[in-house]
Amino acid sequence: MSLDGYVALPDDTPGPLFDWYDAGEVEVRTARDDLTFHLTPESAAHWAAWTGSLGAIVVGRRLFDLTDGWQGRHPLGVPVVVVTHRPPQGWAHAGPSTEFRDDVVAGLARAQELAGAAVVGVAAGTIASQCLDLGLLDEVAVDLVPVVLGAGRPYFTGIAHGPALLGEPTTTVHGDRVTHLVFPVRR
Amino acid sequence: MSLDGYVALPDDTPGPLFDWYDAGEVEVRTARDDLTFHLTPESAAHWAAWTGSLGAIVVGRRLFDLTDGWQGRHPLGVPVVVVTHRPPQGWAHAGPSTEFRDDVVAGLARAQELAGAAVVGVAAGTIASQCLDLGLLDEVAVDLVPVVLGAGRPYFTGIAHGPALLGEPTTTVHGDRVTHLVFPVRR
């Protein structure tokens, strides 16, 4: 997220927001051969801890469409539950690692079943904001990039029951072109 | 600033954004008897260093109107240059500590004259964003509050020449209900 709260430029490109993916000397492999990060040691350690905690991911339809559902294989190597009222028909990459649910509560419940005792991640902003608004999140993680975009697609959107109070950050890790922050949600 | 980039609620009230002003045990007096903060030791040390570096402040007309120009006496005890095309006529608190200029470049120049070797601060968001957009800032300071407001008045606005690249934060100080961040501007 940019300092002014955007996760993409108005044309949906990331601009400089992903520069930190390739700003360090530590090679970080993913479940996909076509995607390898190069992070600073601090970012790499944070990334390993964060992604290692995840057991499943819930995503919105928009991110699913933008990524073509990662062709059925998410970079983090965990199952994906897509929240959508219109599951794709005859999707070329349909398989056991991608499921569809028609509302966010059902999507989260299914993801938690798949994750077991591990953490369920929620992305991107629209569905994460919806979950925050409904009181369904334990933490909000932000990779804060030192840039002011001026316009774009906001991370947080559609918060109807705000303000949503968070606690002091439990994680503050400085990488290169990013500060990783994790905030607990206050109930 | 809230995590989603706002400095006030839609009705211009701060909501929980100023909770950190009274979240600690260290009494921090200002140039005004009617305004005393109570900060954590970490926030108080940051506040002392930051405010101690300032020699003058440039503000926009909106902040001037909202505060009635601090009745001619800014809490930080420094002179104020107000950028406005319509200086107030017969303002009750007119005096040597408040000057008016009709554009931001002239306002900054006058403030730097007044500040000498000290730092010139710029507030609030609209004029600070204008200065950032024009390449006139050395640093961007953000007091980041762990709350998602969902709507309100954005800190950064009217960035026409963005993205504006900043450097890694040179200051990261955790208070209570706030994280103080200072980013250098990249040229």
PDB file of C-alpha atoms in Angstrom, chain A:
ATOM      1  CA  MET A   1       0.000   0.000   0.000  1.00  0.00           C
ATOM      2  CA  SER A   2       1.232   3.486  -0.822  1.00  0.00           C
ATOM      3  CA  LEU A   3       1.487   6.020   1.982  1.00  0.00           C
ATOM      4  CA  ASP A   4      -1.741   7.529   0.679  1.00  0.00           C
ATOM      5  CA  GLY A   5      -3.573   4.232   0.876  1.00  0.00           C
ATOM      6  CA  TYR A   6      -3.582   2.881  -2.668  1.00  0.00           C
ATOM      7  CA  VAL A   7      -2.754  -0.645  -3.809  1.00  0.00           C
ATOM      8  CA  ALA A   8      -2.665   0.153  -7.526  1.00  0.00           C
ATOM      9  CA  LEU A   9      -2.610   3.076  -9.915  1.00  0.00           C
ATOM     10  CA  PRO A  10      -5.900   4.094 -11.535  1.00  0.00           C
ATOM     11  CA  ASP A  11      -5.124   1.794 -14.492  1.00  0.00           C
ATOM     12  CA  ASP A  12      -4.696  -1.178 -12.081  1.00  0.00           C
ATOM     13  CA  THR A  13      -0.947  -1.398 -12.619  1.00  0.00           C
ATOM     14  CA  PRO A  14       1.185  -1.473  -9.465  1.00  0.00           C
ATOM     15  CA  GLY A  15       3.526   1.364 -10.393  1.00  0.00           C
ATOM     16  CA  PRO A  16       6.366   1.300  -7.835  1.00  0.00           C
ATOM     17  CA  LEU A  17       4.350  -0.647  -5.231  1.00  0.00           C
ATOM     18  CA  PHE A  18       6.033  -3.975  -5.926  1.00  0.00           C
ATOM     19  CA  ASP A  19       9.601  -2.635  -6.183  1.00  0.00           C
ATOM     20  CA  TRP A  20      10.382  -4.320  -2.867  1.00  0.00           C
ATOM     21  CA  TYR A  21       9.742  -7.732  -4.452  1.00  0.00           C
ATOM     22  CA  ASP A  22      13.106  -7.366  -6.156  1.00  0.00           C
ATOM     23  CA  ALA A  23      15.027  -5.020  -3.853  1.00  0.00           C
ATOM     24  CA  GLY A  24      17.204  -7.431  -1.911  1.00  0.00           C
ATOM     25  CA  GLU A  25      19.737 -10.180  -2.193  1.00  0.00           C
ATOM     26  CA  VAL A  26      17.855 -13.083  -0.596  1.00  0.00           C
ATOM     27  CA  GLU A  27      16.180 -15.331  -3.153  1.00  0.00           C
ATOM     28  CA  VAL A  28      12.701 -16.290  -1.993  1.00  0.00           C
ATOM     29  CA  ARG A  29      11.133 -19.041  -4.048  1.00  0.00           C
ATOM     30  CA  THR A  30       7.403 -19.588  -4.259  1.00  0.00           C
ATOM     31  CA  ALA A  31       5.194 -22.500  -5.217  1.00  0.00           C
ATOM     32  CA  ARG A  32       5.427 -21.222  -8.776  1.00  0.00           C
ATOM     33  CA  ASP A  33       8.576 -21.543 -10.845  1.00  0.00           C
ATOM     34  CA  ASP A  34       7.681 -18.333 -12.660  1.00  0.00           C
ATOM     35  CA  LEU A  35       7.672 -16.206  -9.516  1.00  0.00           C
ATOM     36  CA  THR A  36      10.731 -15.693  -7.337  1.00  0.00           C
ATOM     37  CA  PHE A  37      11.288 -12.715  -5.069  1.00  0.00           C
ATOM     38  CA  HIS A  38      14.575 -11.100  -4.082  1.00  0.00           C
ATOM     39  CA  LEU A  39      14.182  -9.500  -0.680  1.00  0.00           C
ATOM     40  CA  THR A  40      16.374  -7.976   1.983  1.00  0.00           C
ATOM     41  CA  PRO A  41      17.183 -10.359   4.843  1.00  0.00           C
ATOM     42  CA  GLU A  42      14.681  -8.535   7.065  1.00  0.00           C
ATOM     43  CA  SER A  43      11.891  -8.682   4.479  1.00  0.00           C
ATOM     44  CA  ALA A  44      12.697 -12.294   3.683  1.00  0.00           C
ATOM     45  CA  ALA A  45      12.466 -13.301   7.339  1.00  0.00           C
ATOM     46  CA  HIS A  46       9.160 -11.477   7.704  1.00  0.00           C
ATOM     47  CA  TRP A  47       7.867 -13.039   4.490  1.00  0.00           C
ATOM     48  CA  ALA A  48       8.864 -16.539   5.600  1.00  0.00           C
ATOM     49  CA  ALA A  49       7.161 -16.154   8.981  1.00  0.00           C
ATOM     50  CA  TRP A  50       4.014 -14.616   7.516  1.00  0.00           C
ATOM     51  CA  THR A  51       3.553 -16.991   4.616  1.00  0.00           C
ATOM     52  CA  GLY A  52       4.563 -19.957   6.769  1.00  0.00           C
ATOM     53  CA  SER A  53       1.683 -19.212   9.094  1.00  0.00           C
ATOM     54  CA  LEU A  54      -0.934 -19.399   6.332  1.00  0.00           C
ATOM     55  CA  GLY A  55      -3.061 -22.443   5.649  1.00  0.00           C
ATOM     56  CA  ALA A  56      -5.541 -21.051   3.131  1.00  0.00           C
ATOM     57  CA  ILE A  57      -6.474 -17.823   1.405  1.00  0.00           C
ATOM     58  CA  VAL A  58      -9.804 -16.180   0.712  1.00  0.00           C
ATOM     59  CA  VAL A  59      -9.850 -13.867  -2.295  1.00  0.00           C
ATOM     60  CA  GLY A  60     -12.402 -11.718  -4.039  1.00  0.00           C
ATOM     61  CA  ARG A  61     -13.574 -12.224  -7.569  1.00  0.00           C
ATOM     62  CA  ARG A  62     -11.632  -9.247  -8.831  1.00  0.00           C
ATOM     63  CA  LEU A  63      -8.256 -10.622  -7.730  1.00  0.00           C
ATOM     64  CA  PHE A  64      -9.243 -14.017  -9.080  1.00  0.00           C
ATOM     65  CA  ASP A  65      -9.967 -12.471 -12.468  1.00  0.00           C
ATOM     66  CA  LEU A  66      -6.835 -10.293 -12.470  1.00  0.00           C
ATOM     67  CA  THR A  67      -4.615 -13.313 -11.804  1.00  0.00           C
ATOM     68  CA  ASP A  68      -6.727 -15.883 -13.666  1.00  0.00           C
ATOM     69  CA  GLY A  69      -6.861 -17.642 -10.317  1.00  0.00           C
ATOM     70  CA  TRP A  70      -3.084 -18.112 -10.467  1.00  0.00           C
ATOM     71  CA  GLN A  71      -3.916 -20.860 -12.961  1.00  0.00           C
ATOM     72  CA  GLY A  72      -5.055 -22.975 -10.036  1.00  0.00           C
ATOM     73  CA  ARG A  73      -1.738 -22.790  -8.196  1.00  0.00           C
ATOM     74  CA  HIS A  74      -1.269 -19.934  -5.737  1.00  0.00           C
ATOM     75  CA  PRO A  75       2.341 -18.758  -5.218  1.00  0.00           C
ATOM     76  CA  LEU A  76       2.045 -19.502  -1.505  1.00  0.00           C
ATOM     77  CA  GLY A  77       1.122 -23.105  -2.178  1.00  0.00           C
ATOM     78  CA  VAL A  78      -2.111 -23.021  -0.182  1.00  0.00           C
ATOM     79  CA  PRO A  79      -5.702 -23.619  -1.247  1.00  0.00           C
ATOM     80  CA  VAL A  80      -7.739 -20.642  -2.379  1.00  0.00           C
ATOM     81  CA  VAL A  81     -11.408 -19.955  -1.690  1.00  0.00           C
ATOM     82  CA  VAL A  82     -12.927 -17.437  -4.096  1.00  0.00           C
ATOM     83  CA  VAL A  83     -15.942 -15.454  -2.931  1.00  0.00           C
ATOM     84  CA  THR A  84     -18.214 -14.832  -5.895  1.00  0.00           C
ATOM     85  CA  HIS A  85     -21.884 -14.967  -6.750  1.00  0.00           C
ATOM     86  CA  ARG A  86     -21.011 -16.165 -10.247  1.00  0.00           C
ATOM     87  CA  PRO A  87     -18.473 -19.031 -10.164  1.00  0.00           C
ATOM     88  CA  PRO A  88     -16.747 -19.343 -13.522  1.00  0.00           C
ATOM     89  CA  GLN A  89     -18.139 -22.043 -15.760  1.00  0.00           C
ATOM     90  CA  GLY A  90     -15.625 -24.319 -17.430  1.00  0.00           C
ATOM     91  CA  TRP A  91     -12.593 -22.563 -15.983  1.00  0.00           C
ATOM     92  CA  ALA A  92      -9.512 -24.111 -17.582  1.00  0.00           C
ATOM     93  CA  HIS A  93      -7.630 -24.458 -14.288  1.00  0.00           C
ATOM     94  CA  ALA A  94     -10.411 -25.886 -12.136  1.00  0.00           C
ATOM     95  CA  GLY A  95      -9.062 -28.266  -9.527  1.00  0.00           C
ATOM     96  CA  PRO A  96      -9.052 -29.169  -5.860  1.00  0.00           C
ATOM     97  CA  SER A  97      -6.917 -26.153  -4.822  1.00  0.00           C
ATOM     98  CA  THR A  98      -9.540 -23.613  -5.837  1.00  0.00           C
ATOM     99  CA  GLU A  99     -13.049 -23.536  -4.407  1.00  0.00           C
ATOM    100  CA  PHE A 100     -15.879 -21.064  -4.770  1.00  0.00           C
ATOM    101  CA  ARG A 101     -18.355 -19.780  -2.213  1.00  0.00           C
ATOM    102  CA  ASP A 102     -21.049 -17.228  -2.718  1.00  0.00           C
ATOM    103  CA  ASP A 103     -20.599 -15.172   0.426  1.00  0.00           C
ATOM    104  CA  VAL A 104     -17.713 -14.067   2.540  1.00  0.00           C
ATOM    105  CA  VAL A 105     -18.783 -15.773   5.754  1.00  0.00           C
ATOM    106  CA  ALA A 106     -19.106 -19.129   4.019  1.00  0.00           C
ATOM    107  CA  GLY A 107     -15.821 -18.509   2.238  1.00  0.00           C
ATOM    108  CA  LEU A 108     -14.007 -17.812   5.485  1.00  0.00           C
ATOM    109  CA  ALA A 109     -15.538 -20.851   7.174  1.00  0.00           C
ATOM    110  CA  ARG A 110     -14.484 -23.120   4.338  1.00  0.00           C
ATOM    111  CA  ALA A 111     -10.989 -21.635   4.289  1.00  0.00           C
ATOM    112  CA  GLN A 112     -10.627 -22.234   8.014  1.00  0.00           C
ATOM    113  CA  GLU A 113     -11.653 -25.863   7.515  1.00  0.00           C
ATOM    114  CA  LEU A 114      -8.963 -26.196   4.872  1.00  0.00           C
ATOM    115  CA  ALA A 115      -6.376 -24.377   7.004  1.00  0.00           C
ATOM    116  CA  GLY A 116      -7.017 -26.326  10.167  1.00  0.00           C
ATOM    117  CA  ALA A 117      -5.072 -24.635  12.955  1.00  0.00           C
ATOM    118  CA  ALA A 118      -3.199 -22.409  10.517  1.00  0.00           C
ATOM    119  CA  VAL A 119      -4.043 -18.823   9.629  1.00  0.00           C
ATOM    120  CA  VAL A 120      -6.493 -17.804   6.911  1.00  0.00           C
ATOM    121  CA  GLY A 121      -5.390 -14.843   4.811  1.00  0.00           C
ATOM    122  CA  VAL A 122      -7.838 -12.531   3.045  1.00  0.00           C
ATOM    123  CA  ALA A 123      -7.053 -10.472  -0.057  1.00  0.00           C
ATOM    124  CA  ALA A 124      -7.356  -8.095  -1.731  1.00  0.00           C
ATOM    125  CA  GLY A 125      -8.644  -4.817  -0.314  1.00  0.00           C
ATOM    126  CA  THR A 126     -12.335  -5.005  -1.086  1.00  0.00           C
ATOM    127  CA  ILE A 127     -12.936  -8.367   0.545  1.00  0.00           C
ATOM    128  CA  ALA A 128     -10.455  -7.666   3.361  1.00  0.00           C
ATOM    129  CA  SER A 129     -12.260  -4.404   4.103  1.00  0.00           C
ATOM    130  CA  GLN A 130     -15.576  -6.210   4.051  1.00  0.00           C
ATOM    131  CA  CYS A 131     -14.223  -8.722   6.584  1.00  0.00           C
ATOM    132  CA  LEU A 132     -12.790  -5.928   8.733  1.00  0.00           C
ATOM    133  CA  ASP A 133     -16.119  -4.142   8.620  1.00  0.00           C
ATOM    134  CA  LEU A 134     -17.915  -7.307   9.708  1.00  0.00           C
ATOM    135  CA  GLY A 135     -15.504  -7.872  12.604  1.00  0.00           C
ATOM    136  CA  LEU A 136     -14.128 -11.080  11.072  1.00  0.00           C
ATOM    137  CA  LEU A 137     -10.418 -10.237  11.101  1.00  0.00           C
ATOM    138  CA  ASP A 138      -7.876 -10.744  13.867  1.00  0.00           C
ATOM    139  CA  GLU A 139      -5.109  -8.740  12.226  1.00  0.00           C
ATOM    140  CA  VAL A 140      -4.522  -6.270   9.416  1.00  0.00           C
ATOM    141  CA  ALA A 141      -1.188  -6.630   7.602  1.00  0.00           C
ATOM    142  CA  VAL A 142       0.096  -3.764   5.496  1.00  0.00           C
ATOM    143  CA  ASP A 143       3.232  -3.624   3.393  1.00  0.00           C
ATOM    144  CA  LEU A 144       3.659   0.141   3.439  1.00  0.00           C
ATOM    145  CA  VAL A 145       5.575   1.528   0.463  1.00  0.00           C
ATOM    146  CA  PRO A 146       7.225   4.947   0.706  1.00  0.00           C
ATOM    147  CA  VAL A 147       5.476   6.581  -2.211  1.00  0.00           C
ATOM    148  CA  VAL A 148       2.527   8.925  -2.621  1.00  0.00           C
ATOM    149  CA  LEU A 149       0.575   7.837  -5.686  1.00  0.00           C
ATOM    150  CA  GLY A 150      -1.969  10.642  -5.612  1.00  0.00           C
ATOM    151  CA  ALA A 151      -4.705   8.507  -7.112  1.00  0.00           C
ATOM    152  CA  GLY A 152      -5.557   4.868  -7.582  1.00  0.00           C
ATOM    153  CA  ARG A 153      -7.388   1.955  -6.105  1.00  0.00           C
ATOM    154  CA  PRO A 154      -7.658   2.191  -2.310  1.00  0.00           C
ATOM    155  CA  TYR A 155      -6.729  -0.728  -0.054  1.00  0.00           C
ATOM    156  CA  PHE A 156      -9.580   0.007   2.355  1.00  0.00           C
ATOM    157  CA  THR A 157     -12.971   0.520   0.799  1.00  0.00           C
ATOM    158  CA  GLY A 158     -16.591   0.177   1.811  1.00  0.00           C
ATOM    159  CA  ILE A 159     -16.032   0.431   5.563  1.00  0.00           C
ATOM    160  CA  ALA A 160     -19.653   1.032   6.572  1.00  0.00           C
ATOM    161  CA  HIS A 161     -19.330   0.510  10.314  1.00  0.00           C
ATOM    162  CA  GLY A 162     -16.141   2.491  10.901  1.00  0.00           C
ATOM    163  CA  PRO A 163     -14.033   3.719  12.462  1.00  0.00           C
ATOM    164  CA  ALA A 164     -12.436   0.288  12.828  1.00  0.00           C
ATOM    165  CA  LEU A 165     -10.033   0.496  15.754  1.00  0.00           C
ATOM    166  CA  LEU A 166      -6.771  -1.400  15.535  1.00  0.00           C
ATOM    167  CA  GLY A 167      -4.118  -1.908  18.198  1.00  0.00           C
ATOM    168  CA  GLU A 168      -0.492  -0.859  18.179  1.00  0.00           C
ATOM    169  CA  PRO A 169       1.516  -2.646  15.497  1.00  0.00           C
ATOM    170  CA  THR A 170       2.857  -5.997  16.667  1.00  0.00           C
ATOM    171  CA  THR A 171       5.243  -6.137  13.714  1.00  0.00           C
ATOM    172  CA  THR A 172       7.326  -3.321  12.246  1.00  0.00           C
ATOM    173  CA  VAL A 173       9.942  -4.581   9.824  1.00  0.00           C
ATOM    174  CA  HIS A 174      11.892  -2.282   7.534  1.00  0.00           C
ATOM    175  CA  GLY A 175      12.823  -3.753   4.195  1.00  0.00           C
ATOM    176  CA  ASP A 176      13.999  -1.852   1.155  1.00  0.00           C
ATOM    177  CA  ARG A 177      11.100   0.059  -0.468  1.00  0.00           C
ATOM    178  CA  VAL A 178       8.698  -1.311   2.138  1.00  0.00           C
ATOM    179  CA  THR A 179       7.843  -1.321   5.832  1.00  0.00           C
ATOM    180  CA  HIS A 180       5.922  -4.393   6.923  1.00  0.00           C
ATOM    181  CA  LEU A 181       3.299  -3.586   9.557  1.00  0.00           C
ATOM    182  CA  VAL A 182       0.842  -5.873  11.319  1.00  0.00           C
ATOM    183  CA  PHE A 183      -1.934  -4.431  13.475  1.00  0.00           C
ATOM    184  CA  PRO A 184      -4.222  -6.462  15.741  1.00  0.00           C
ATOM    185  CA  VAL A 185      -7.921  -5.652  15.409  1.00  0.00           C
ATOM    186  CA  ARG A 186      -9.547  -4.250  18.548  1.00  0.00           C
ATOM    187  CA  ARG A 187     -12.879  -5.710  19.542  1.00  0.00           C
TER     188      ARG A 187
END
